XYZ file of C-alpha atoms in Angstrom:
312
model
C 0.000 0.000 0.000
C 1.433 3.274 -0.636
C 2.504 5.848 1.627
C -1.012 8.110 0.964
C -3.201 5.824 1.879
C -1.632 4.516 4.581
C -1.803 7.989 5.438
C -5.289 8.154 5.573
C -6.026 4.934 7.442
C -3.254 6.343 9.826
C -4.532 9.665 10.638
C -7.646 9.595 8.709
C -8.690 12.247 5.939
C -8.772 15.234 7.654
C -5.585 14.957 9.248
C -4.053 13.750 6.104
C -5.193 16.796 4.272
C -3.329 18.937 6.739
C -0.384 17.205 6.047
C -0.743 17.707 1.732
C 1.663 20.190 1.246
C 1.841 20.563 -2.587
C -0.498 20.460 -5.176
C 0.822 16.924 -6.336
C 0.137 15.330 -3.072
C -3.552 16.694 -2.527
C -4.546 15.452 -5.852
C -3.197 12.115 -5.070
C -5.289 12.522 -1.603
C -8.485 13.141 -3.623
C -8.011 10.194 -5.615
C -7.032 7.398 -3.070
C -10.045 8.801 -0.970
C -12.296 8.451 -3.713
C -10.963 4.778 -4.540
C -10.883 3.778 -0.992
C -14.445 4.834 -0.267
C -15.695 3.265 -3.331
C -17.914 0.795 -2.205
C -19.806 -0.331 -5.568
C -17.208 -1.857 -7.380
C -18.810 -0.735 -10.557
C -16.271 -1.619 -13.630
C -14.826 -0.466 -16.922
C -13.085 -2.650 -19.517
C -10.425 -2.483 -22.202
C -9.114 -4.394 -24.846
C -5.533 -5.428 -22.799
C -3.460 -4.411 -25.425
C -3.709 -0.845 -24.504
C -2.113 -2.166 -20.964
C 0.581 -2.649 -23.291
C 0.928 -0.210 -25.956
C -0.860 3.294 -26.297
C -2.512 5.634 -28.299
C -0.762 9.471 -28.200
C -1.523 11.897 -25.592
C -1.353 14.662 -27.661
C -2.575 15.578 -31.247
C 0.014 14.795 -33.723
C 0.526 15.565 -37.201
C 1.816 12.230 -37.787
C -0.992 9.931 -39.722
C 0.534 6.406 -38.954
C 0.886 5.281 -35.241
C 3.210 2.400 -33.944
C 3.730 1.697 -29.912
C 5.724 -1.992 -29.050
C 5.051 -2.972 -25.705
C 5.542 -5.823 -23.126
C 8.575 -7.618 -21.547
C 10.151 -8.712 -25.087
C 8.195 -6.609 -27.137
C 5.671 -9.211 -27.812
C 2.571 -6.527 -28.502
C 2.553 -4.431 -31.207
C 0.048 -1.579 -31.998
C -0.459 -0.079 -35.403
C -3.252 3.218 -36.135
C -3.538 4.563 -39.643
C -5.395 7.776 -39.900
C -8.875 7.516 -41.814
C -9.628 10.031 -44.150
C -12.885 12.289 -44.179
C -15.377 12.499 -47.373
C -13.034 15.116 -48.619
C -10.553 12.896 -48.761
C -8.067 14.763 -46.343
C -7.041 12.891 -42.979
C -8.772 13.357 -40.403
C -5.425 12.512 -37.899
C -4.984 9.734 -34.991
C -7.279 9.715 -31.964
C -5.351 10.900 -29.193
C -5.573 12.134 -25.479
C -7.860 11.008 -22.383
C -11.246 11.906 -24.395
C -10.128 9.284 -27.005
C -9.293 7.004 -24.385
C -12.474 6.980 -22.492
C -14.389 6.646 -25.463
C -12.752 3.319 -26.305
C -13.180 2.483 -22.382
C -17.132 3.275 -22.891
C -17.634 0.643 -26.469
C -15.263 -1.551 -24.942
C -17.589 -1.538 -21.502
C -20.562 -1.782 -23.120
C -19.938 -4.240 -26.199
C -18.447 -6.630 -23.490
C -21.533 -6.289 -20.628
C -23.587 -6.699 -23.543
C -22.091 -9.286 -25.408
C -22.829 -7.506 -28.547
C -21.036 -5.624 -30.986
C -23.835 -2.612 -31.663
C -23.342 -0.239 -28.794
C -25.282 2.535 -28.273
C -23.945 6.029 -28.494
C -26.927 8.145 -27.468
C -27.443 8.475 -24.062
C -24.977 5.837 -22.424
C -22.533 7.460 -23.465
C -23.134 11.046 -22.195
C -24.063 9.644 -18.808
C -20.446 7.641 -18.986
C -18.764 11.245 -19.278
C -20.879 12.458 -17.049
C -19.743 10.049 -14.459
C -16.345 10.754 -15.465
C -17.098 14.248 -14.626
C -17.004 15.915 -18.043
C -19.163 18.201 -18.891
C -21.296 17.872 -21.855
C -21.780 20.927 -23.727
C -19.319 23.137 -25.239
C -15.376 22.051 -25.832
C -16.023 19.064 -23.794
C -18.901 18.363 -26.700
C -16.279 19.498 -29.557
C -13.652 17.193 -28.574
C -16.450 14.245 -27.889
C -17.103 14.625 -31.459
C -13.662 15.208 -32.975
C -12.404 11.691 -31.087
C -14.969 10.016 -31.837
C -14.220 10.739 -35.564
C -11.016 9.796 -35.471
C -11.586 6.568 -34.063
C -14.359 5.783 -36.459
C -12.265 6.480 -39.147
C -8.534 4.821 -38.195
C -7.511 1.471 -39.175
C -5.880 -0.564 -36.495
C -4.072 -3.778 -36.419
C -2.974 -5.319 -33.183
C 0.515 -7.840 -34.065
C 0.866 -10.369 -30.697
C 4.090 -12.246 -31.200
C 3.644 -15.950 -29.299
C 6.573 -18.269 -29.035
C 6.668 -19.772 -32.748
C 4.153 -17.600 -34.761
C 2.622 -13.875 -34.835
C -1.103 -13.188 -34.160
C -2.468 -10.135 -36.283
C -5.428 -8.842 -35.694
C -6.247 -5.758 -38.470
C -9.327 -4.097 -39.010
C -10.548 -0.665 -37.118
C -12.486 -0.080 -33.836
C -15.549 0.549 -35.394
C -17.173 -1.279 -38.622
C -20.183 1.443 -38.755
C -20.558 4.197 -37.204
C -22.846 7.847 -37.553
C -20.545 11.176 -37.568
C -22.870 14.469 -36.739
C -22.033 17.377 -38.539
C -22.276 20.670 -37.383
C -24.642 19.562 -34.737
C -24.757 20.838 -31.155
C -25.027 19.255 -27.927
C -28.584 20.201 -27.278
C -29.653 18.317 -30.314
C -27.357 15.667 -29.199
C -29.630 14.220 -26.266
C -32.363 13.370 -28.473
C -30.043 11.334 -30.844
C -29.497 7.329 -30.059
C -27.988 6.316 -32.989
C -25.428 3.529 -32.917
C -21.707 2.198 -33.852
C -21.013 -1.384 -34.693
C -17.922 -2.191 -33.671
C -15.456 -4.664 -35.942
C -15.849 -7.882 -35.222
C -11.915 -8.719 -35.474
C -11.593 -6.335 -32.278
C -14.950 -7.074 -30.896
C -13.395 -10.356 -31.005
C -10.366 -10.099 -29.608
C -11.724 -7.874 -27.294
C -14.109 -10.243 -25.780
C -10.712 -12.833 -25.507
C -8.619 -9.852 -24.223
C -10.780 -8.322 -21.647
C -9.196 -6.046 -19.184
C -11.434 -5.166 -15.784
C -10.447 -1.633 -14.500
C -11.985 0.538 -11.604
C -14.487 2.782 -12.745
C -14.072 5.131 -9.795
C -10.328 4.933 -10.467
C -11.102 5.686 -14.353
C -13.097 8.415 -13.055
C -10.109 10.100 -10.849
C -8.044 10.034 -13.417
C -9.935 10.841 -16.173
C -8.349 14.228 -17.641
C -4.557 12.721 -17.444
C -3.924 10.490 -20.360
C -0.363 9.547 -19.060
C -1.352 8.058 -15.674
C -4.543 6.644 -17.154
C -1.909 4.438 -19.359
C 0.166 3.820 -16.331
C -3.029 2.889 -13.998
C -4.317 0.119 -16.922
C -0.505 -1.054 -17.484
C -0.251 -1.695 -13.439
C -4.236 -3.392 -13.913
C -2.867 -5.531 -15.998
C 0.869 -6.734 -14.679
C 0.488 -6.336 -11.470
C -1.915 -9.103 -10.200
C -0.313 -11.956 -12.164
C 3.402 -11.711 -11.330
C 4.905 -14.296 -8.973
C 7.847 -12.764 -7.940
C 9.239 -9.107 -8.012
C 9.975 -7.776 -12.025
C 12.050 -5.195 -12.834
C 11.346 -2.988 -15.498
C 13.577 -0.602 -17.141
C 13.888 3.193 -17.731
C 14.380 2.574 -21.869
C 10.949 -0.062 -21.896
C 9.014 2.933 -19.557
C 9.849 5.617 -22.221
C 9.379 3.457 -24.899
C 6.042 2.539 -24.137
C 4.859 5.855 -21.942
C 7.254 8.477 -23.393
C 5.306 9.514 -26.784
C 5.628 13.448 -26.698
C 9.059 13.799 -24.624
C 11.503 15.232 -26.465
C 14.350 12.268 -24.729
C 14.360 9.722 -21.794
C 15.884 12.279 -19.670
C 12.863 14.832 -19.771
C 10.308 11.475 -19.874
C 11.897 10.923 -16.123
C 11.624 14.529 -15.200
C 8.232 14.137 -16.018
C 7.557 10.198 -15.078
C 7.070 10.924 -10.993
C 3.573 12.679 -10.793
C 1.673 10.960 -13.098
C 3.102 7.941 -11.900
C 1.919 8.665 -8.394
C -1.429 9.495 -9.473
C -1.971 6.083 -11.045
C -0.787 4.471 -7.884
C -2.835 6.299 -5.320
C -5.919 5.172 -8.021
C -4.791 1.840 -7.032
C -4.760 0.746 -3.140
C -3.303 -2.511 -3.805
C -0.408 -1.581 -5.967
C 3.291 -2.730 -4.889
C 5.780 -0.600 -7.138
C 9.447 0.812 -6.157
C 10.961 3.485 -7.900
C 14.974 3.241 -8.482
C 17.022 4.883 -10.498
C 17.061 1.653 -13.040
C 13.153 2.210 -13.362
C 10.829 0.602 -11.346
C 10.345 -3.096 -9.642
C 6.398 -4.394 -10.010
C 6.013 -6.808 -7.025
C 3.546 -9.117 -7.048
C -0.510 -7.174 -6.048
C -3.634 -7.674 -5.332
C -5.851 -7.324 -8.301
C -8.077 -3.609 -8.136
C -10.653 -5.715 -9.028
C -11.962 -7.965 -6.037
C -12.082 -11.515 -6.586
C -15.390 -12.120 -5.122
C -16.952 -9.625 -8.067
C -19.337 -10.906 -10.216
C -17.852 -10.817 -13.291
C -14.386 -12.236 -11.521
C -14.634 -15.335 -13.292
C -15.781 -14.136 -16.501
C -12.582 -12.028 -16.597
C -10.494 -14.761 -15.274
C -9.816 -12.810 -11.842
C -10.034 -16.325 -10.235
């Protein structure tokens, strides 16, 4: 457990709050009180490659996309940018808007067990849980993701002992883009994607349970909303403590730093962040990069859906 919540169970919140003394360390208060209080349990899912490789945090002029991730570089992500009806690219998805969006289809498609997801009303009370508001540039950037990722091809490569597993297609087969339409005309819409059935597919084989309170706390920080679903996703299964490396961090969570030395600079805070989003999390911070010790899934084991999502 890290040292903020033990904080709080310590001294209690209050107390703890009187001992925050920057910026960093009350945001990481808010969001291990927010964890540790939640109660409900209520989840969020995600195809587990994205525990592995990433989508960029910022917008990007570039039009092709490649992150390699895990211990030998066994994952592989590829995005092309679509192009619009005038024939001009619309760009990559990017950022914590596009990420949540693929957190909602891949929540619902999976609950659902069906590839149609509904993009109406669901999905504005998602962001409204994830406390963003929906009018305005909230509503803009909605839109403008949700484009993107309509539009991009994507092929996952998974590299297995003797062969290589590809997986190509897009996140969405069909989908409805609104032009020049507002928000307010937006709640009476409940139109539809389909999602494509090779990553419906290997999303359903793939699923990866996350924290919807912890989603939630972390919501508007792309960076340690890729660190929180990496740690999801290694941190429960290891057997004995695993080293990873400063060069695998920035290769797999440094898109946008200019070198490894500024991606370390930067790596503490959002780092902390994702841990105080996770209670149960056992990492160590060296100057090789960190250790992962073995953790408690954030996920109980007695949820309903634990052995659905092989928890147990």
């Amino acid at each position: 457990m890290a040292e903020v919540h033990q904080l709080i169970l310590d001294y209690g919140v209050d107390t703890a709050r009187t001992l925050s003394s920057s910026k960093l360390d009350r945001q990481c208060l808010d969001t291990a009180v927010a964890v540790m209080q939640d109660d409900r349990f209520d989840l969020n899912l995600l195809h587990s490659g994205f525990a592995l490789t990433a989508l960029p945090h910022r917008n990007t002029k570039e039009l092709v996309w490649e992150r390699v991730g895990g211990q030998n570089g066994e994952i592989k992500l590829h995005v092309e940018s679509g192009f619009g009806a005038n024939k001009q690219p619309v760009g990559l998805p990017y950022g914590s808007i596009a990420r949540l969006i693929l957190i909602h289809l891949s929540t619902e498609a999976v609950a659902n067990n069906s590839r149609i997801v509904e993009l109406g009303s669901s999905m504005r009370a998602f962001m409204r849980r994830m406390g963003i508001a929906p009018g305005g540039k909230s509503f803009s950037m909605l839109r403008e993701q949700s484009m993107k990722i309509s539009l991009c091809n994507l092929t996952f490569f998974n590299k297995r002992e003797k062969d290589t597993v590809i997986s190509k297609g897009s996140f969405v087969k069909n989908a409805v883009i609104f032009d020049n339409t507002d928000e307010r005309q937006m709640r009476f819409m409940q139109d539809t994607v389909e999602l494509d059935e090779t990553f419906f597919k290997s999303l359903t084989d793939h699923p990866l349970p996350l924290r919807e309170s912890a989603i939630k706390q972390l919501s508007g920080r792309s960076t340690a909303l890729d660190l929180y679903i990496f740690l999801s996703y290694r941190l429960h299964v290891l057997e004995r403590p695993t080293p990873v490396s400063w060069a695998s961090l920035y290769h797999q969570f440094g898109a946008g730093s200019a070198s490894k030395r500024i991606f370390k600079q930067g790596f503490k805070n959002p780092l902390q962040l994702a841990l105080a989003a996770y209670p149960e999390a056992n990492v160590e911070i060296n100057e090789n990069g960190l250790i992962l010790n073995p953790s408690e899934s954030p996920v109980p084991k007695t949820h309903p859906w634990a052995k659905r999502l092989k928890l147990v």
